[in-house]
Amino acid sequence: MNEHIQPVPLEKAYRLLNHGPTVLVSARHEGVENVMAAAWACALDFAPPKLTVVLDKSTRTRALVEGSGSFVIQLPTVGQLRLTHEVGNRSLNAEPDKLARAGVTLMRMDGVEAPLVQGCSAWLACRLVPEPHNQQAYDLFIGEVTAAWADDRVFRDGHWHFESADPVFRSIHHIAGGQFYAIGEAMRAVD
C-alpha cells in the first residue's frame, strides 16, 4: 500500500511546497486526531527546513498543534478534491465523525506522533517553532520539517514530475468558495 512512499532529503523538502498547493494539516494530542485544509502554507527556510501555515483560532487542529507541538503538512491530489473540501468545511467540534464522513484514511510513520493522510502526494512532519506573537496576532505557525516523504510516482530525484504522472496525482490549488485548480503544464525558461 505504501510502496511508493519514499523519503525526501530534508535539503529538498522545500520543493514539496514551492508551487503553492493547498495542503492538509493533521495533528494529534491526548488521543484526539484531526485534519483540516489550509490554502496559506509556504516554505520558509532551507537549513533546517522550515515552513509556515495559517491556522485560524477557531479550528480544532490549531489547538491540537499547540497542545502537541507537532503537525504534518501533506499535499492532497486531484483524486482527493472532495476529501480536501470536506475537511476544510467541516468542524471536529461540531462533527466528531468528521474524518470518517470526509473519507479520510490515516496512516502512521515511525517517529511521527501526528497522523498522515493516506493517498496524498507528499508529507512533511513538523516540530512547532513557538512564536506566540505571530500565532496570536496573525494565526501564523512556523514548523521545522523533521522528516519528509513523497509518492515516487509524481516526485522523485528531488523534483515534481506532474507532466509524466497520472493527472490524478496533480496538486490542487484553492481559489475561493470551493473553486480549485489543478497544477498545469510544465514549462522551462532555460535548457
Short mmCIF file of C-alpha atoms in Angstrom, two decimals:
data_model
loop_
_atom_site.label_atom_id
_atom_site.label_comp_id
_atom_site.label_asym_id
_atom_site.label_seq_id
_atom_site.Cartn_x
_atom_site.Cartn_y
_atom_site.Cartn_z
CA MET A 1 0.00 0.00 0.00
CA ASN A 2 2.80 2.45 0.87
CA GLU A 3 5.35 1.00 -1.56
CA HIS A 4 5.56 4.29 -3.50
CA ILE A 5 6.26 6.46 -0.44
CA GLN A 6 9.94 7.40 -0.39
CA PRO A 7 11.88 9.66 1.97
CA VAL A 8 12.76 13.10 0.65
CA PRO A 9 16.12 14.54 1.76
CA LEU A 10 15.47 17.48 4.08
CA GLU A 11 17.53 19.80 1.87
CA LYS A 12 14.94 19.18 -0.89
CA ALA A 13 11.84 19.37 1.37
CA TYR A 14 11.08 22.99 0.41
CA ARG A 15 10.44 21.82 -3.16
CA LEU A 16 7.36 19.95 -1.98
CA LEU A 17 5.64 23.29 -1.22
CA ASN A 18 7.29 25.70 -3.67
CA HIS A 19 4.45 25.53 -6.20
CA GLY A 20 1.82 26.85 -3.76
CA PRO A 21 -0.58 23.91 -3.32
CA THR A 22 -3.49 23.66 -0.95
CA VAL A 23 -2.38 21.48 1.96
CA LEU A 24 -3.90 19.29 4.61
CA VAL A 25 -2.75 19.84 8.20
CA SER A 26 -3.01 16.94 10.62
CA ALA A 27 -2.29 16.81 14.33
CA ARG A 28 -2.83 14.59 17.35
CA HIS A 29 -2.96 15.46 21.03
CA GLU A 30 -4.24 13.50 24.03
CA GLY A 31 -5.82 10.86 21.79
CA VAL A 32 -7.69 13.33 19.55
CA GLU A 33 -6.76 13.46 15.84
CA ASN A 34 -7.89 15.90 13.20
CA VAL A 35 -7.20 17.02 9.65
CA MET A 36 -8.01 20.39 8.12
CA ALA A 37 -7.39 22.04 4.76
CA ALA A 38 -5.24 25.17 4.51
CA ALA A 39 -4.55 27.31 1.45
CA TRP A 40 -1.90 29.52 3.05
CA ALA A 41 1.25 27.43 3.51
CA CYS A 42 4.73 28.06 2.16
CA ALA A 43 8.38 27.15 2.50
CA LEU A 44 10.31 29.47 4.81
CA ASP A 45 13.90 28.29 5.19
CA PHE A 46 16.40 25.72 3.89
CA ALA A 47 18.63 24.61 6.77
CA PRO A 48 16.97 23.47 8.83
CA PRO A 49 13.96 23.41 6.54
CA LYS A 50 11.01 25.38 7.86
CA LEU A 51 7.54 26.23 6.62
CA THR A 52 4.66 28.47 7.60
CA VAL A 53 0.94 27.77 7.71
CA VAL A 54 -2.04 29.86 8.79
CA LEU A 55 -4.32 28.11 11.30
CA ASP A 56 -7.40 30.06 12.36
CA LYS A 57 -8.15 30.36 16.08
CA SER A 58 -11.50 28.63 15.66
CA THR A 59 -10.05 25.35 14.36
CA ARG A 60 -9.64 22.25 16.49
CA THR A 61 -6.47 21.35 14.57
CA ARG A 62 -4.83 24.54 15.82
CA ALA A 63 -5.50 23.53 19.44
CA LEU A 64 -4.02 20.08 18.73
CA VAL A 65 -0.90 21.64 17.17
CA GLU A 66 -0.47 24.00 20.12
CA GLY A 67 -1.02 21.16 22.60
CA SER A 68 1.28 18.60 20.95
CA GLY A 69 3.95 20.86 19.48
CA SER A 70 3.90 18.94 16.20
CA PHE A 71 1.92 18.54 12.99
CA VAL A 72 2.09 17.16 9.46
CA ILE A 73 1.58 19.12 6.26
CA GLN A 74 0.53 16.96 3.33
CA LEU A 75 -0.30 17.66 -0.29
CA PRO A 76 -3.65 16.34 -1.44
CA THR A 77 -4.16 15.34 -5.06
CA VAL A 78 -6.85 15.87 -7.68
CA GLY A 79 -8.16 12.47 -6.59
CA GLN A 80 -8.69 13.93 -3.10
CA LEU A 81 -10.52 17.09 -4.16
CA ARG A 82 -13.79 16.23 -2.41
CA LEU A 83 -11.98 14.98 0.71
CA THR A 84 -9.99 18.25 0.87
CA HIS A 85 -13.13 20.34 0.50
CA GLU A 86 -14.93 18.29 3.17
CA VAL A 87 -12.18 18.53 5.83
CA GLY A 88 -11.91 22.24 5.08
CA ASN A 89 -15.62 22.83 5.61
CA ARG A 90 -16.42 20.51 8.50
CA SER A 91 -15.52 21.10 12.12
CA LEU A 92 -14.44 18.36 14.51
CA ASN A 93 -16.05 20.43 17.26
CA ALA A 94 -19.47 20.10 15.59
CA GLU A 95 -18.97 16.68 13.94
CA PRO A 96 -16.96 14.18 15.99
CA ASP A 97 -17.07 11.78 13.00
CA LYS A 98 -15.74 14.44 10.59
CA LEU A 99 -12.82 12.34 9.30
CA ALA A 100 -14.97 9.29 8.59
CA ARG A 101 -17.64 11.40 6.89
CA ALA A 102 -14.97 13.02 4.69
CA GLY A 103 -13.47 9.65 3.74
CA VAL A 104 -10.10 10.26 5.41
CA THR A 105 -7.83 7.24 5.93
CA LEU A 106 -4.95 7.89 8.29
CA MET A 107 -1.56 6.20 8.36
CA ARG A 108 1.48 6.31 10.62
CA MET A 109 5.18 6.85 10.08
CA ASP A 110 7.79 5.84 12.64
CA GLY A 111 8.80 8.68 14.93
CA VAL A 112 5.86 10.92 13.99
CA GLU A 113 3.10 11.48 16.54
CA ALA A 114 0.66 13.19 14.18
CA PRO A 115 -1.24 11.03 11.70
CA LEU A 116 -0.65 11.27 7.96
CA VAL A 117 -3.44 11.29 5.38
CA GLN A 118 -3.14 8.31 3.09
CA GLY A 119 -3.21 8.95 -0.66
CA CYS A 120 -1.50 12.34 -0.68
CA SER A 121 1.49 13.04 -2.91
CA ALA A 122 3.81 14.37 -0.16
CA TRP A 123 4.08 14.68 3.61
CA LEU A 124 6.20 16.98 5.80
CA ALA A 125 6.39 16.15 9.52
CA CYS A 126 6.99 19.29 11.56
CA ARG A 127 8.00 20.35 15.03
CA LEU A 128 6.25 23.56 16.05
CA VAL A 129 8.60 26.52 16.41
CA PRO A 130 6.72 28.52 19.07
CA GLU A 131 6.18 32.14 18.09
CA PRO A 132 3.32 33.23 20.41
CA HIS A 133 3.03 36.75 19.00
CA ASN A 134 2.72 35.57 15.37
CA GLN A 135 0.34 32.77 16.36
CA GLN A 136 -2.00 35.09 18.29
CA ALA A 137 -1.79 38.20 16.10
CA TYR A 138 -1.65 36.60 12.64
CA ASP A 139 -2.63 32.91 13.14
CA LEU A 140 0.79 32.19 11.59
CA PHE A 141 2.55 29.00 12.65
CA ILE A 142 6.13 28.01 11.88
CA GLY A 143 7.15 24.38 11.62
CA GLU A 144 10.62 22.92 11.38
CA VAL A 145 10.49 20.00 8.97
CA THR A 146 11.88 16.93 10.73
CA ALA A 147 11.06 14.34 8.05
CA ALA A 148 9.56 14.37 4.56
CA TRP A 149 8.21 11.78 2.14
CA ALA A 150 6.73 11.81 -1.34
CA ASP A 151 5.00 9.44 -3.70
CA ASP A 152 7.66 8.46 -6.23
CA ARG A 153 5.07 8.22 -8.99
CA VAL A 154 4.96 12.03 -9.01
CA PHE A 155 8.02 13.29 -7.03
CA ARG A 156 11.46 11.73 -7.41
CA ASP A 157 15.08 12.80 -7.75
CA GLY A 158 14.20 15.99 -5.88
CA HIS A 159 11.66 17.16 -8.48
CA TRP A 160 7.96 17.05 -9.27
CA HIS A 161 7.02 15.10 -12.41
CA PHE A 162 3.40 16.17 -12.85
CA GLU A 163 3.74 16.17 -16.64
CA SER A 164 4.50 12.44 -16.79
CA ALA A 165 2.37 11.23 -13.86
CA ASP A 166 -1.27 10.23 -13.96
CA PRO A 167 -3.29 13.50 -13.79
CA VAL A 168 -4.99 12.22 -10.62
CA PHE A 169 -1.69 12.99 -8.80
CA ARG A 170 -1.68 16.70 -9.70
CA SER A 171 -1.75 19.08 -6.77
CA ILE A 172 -4.80 21.22 -6.14
CA HIS A 173 -4.89 24.97 -5.51
CA HIS A 174 -7.87 26.58 -3.74
CA ILE A 175 -9.05 29.92 -5.03
CA ALA A 176 -12.29 30.63 -3.10
CA GLY A 177 -15.77 29.27 -2.44
CA GLY A 178 -14.96 25.65 -3.27
CA GLN A 179 -13.19 26.57 -6.54
CA PHE A 180 -9.87 24.79 -7.12
CA TYR A 181 -7.41 24.46 -9.96
CA ALA A 182 -5.05 21.58 -10.67
CA ILE A 183 -1.43 22.40 -11.38
CA GLY A 184 -0.93 23.00 -15.09
CA GLU A 185 1.59 22.11 -17.74
CA ALA A 186 5.34 22.23 -17.25
CA MET A 187 7.38 25.00 -18.92
CA ARG A 188 11.11 25.69 -18.92
CA ALA A 189 12.69 29.13 -19.06
CA VAL A 190 16.18 27.65 -19.60
CA ASP A 191 17.58 24.43 -21.01
#
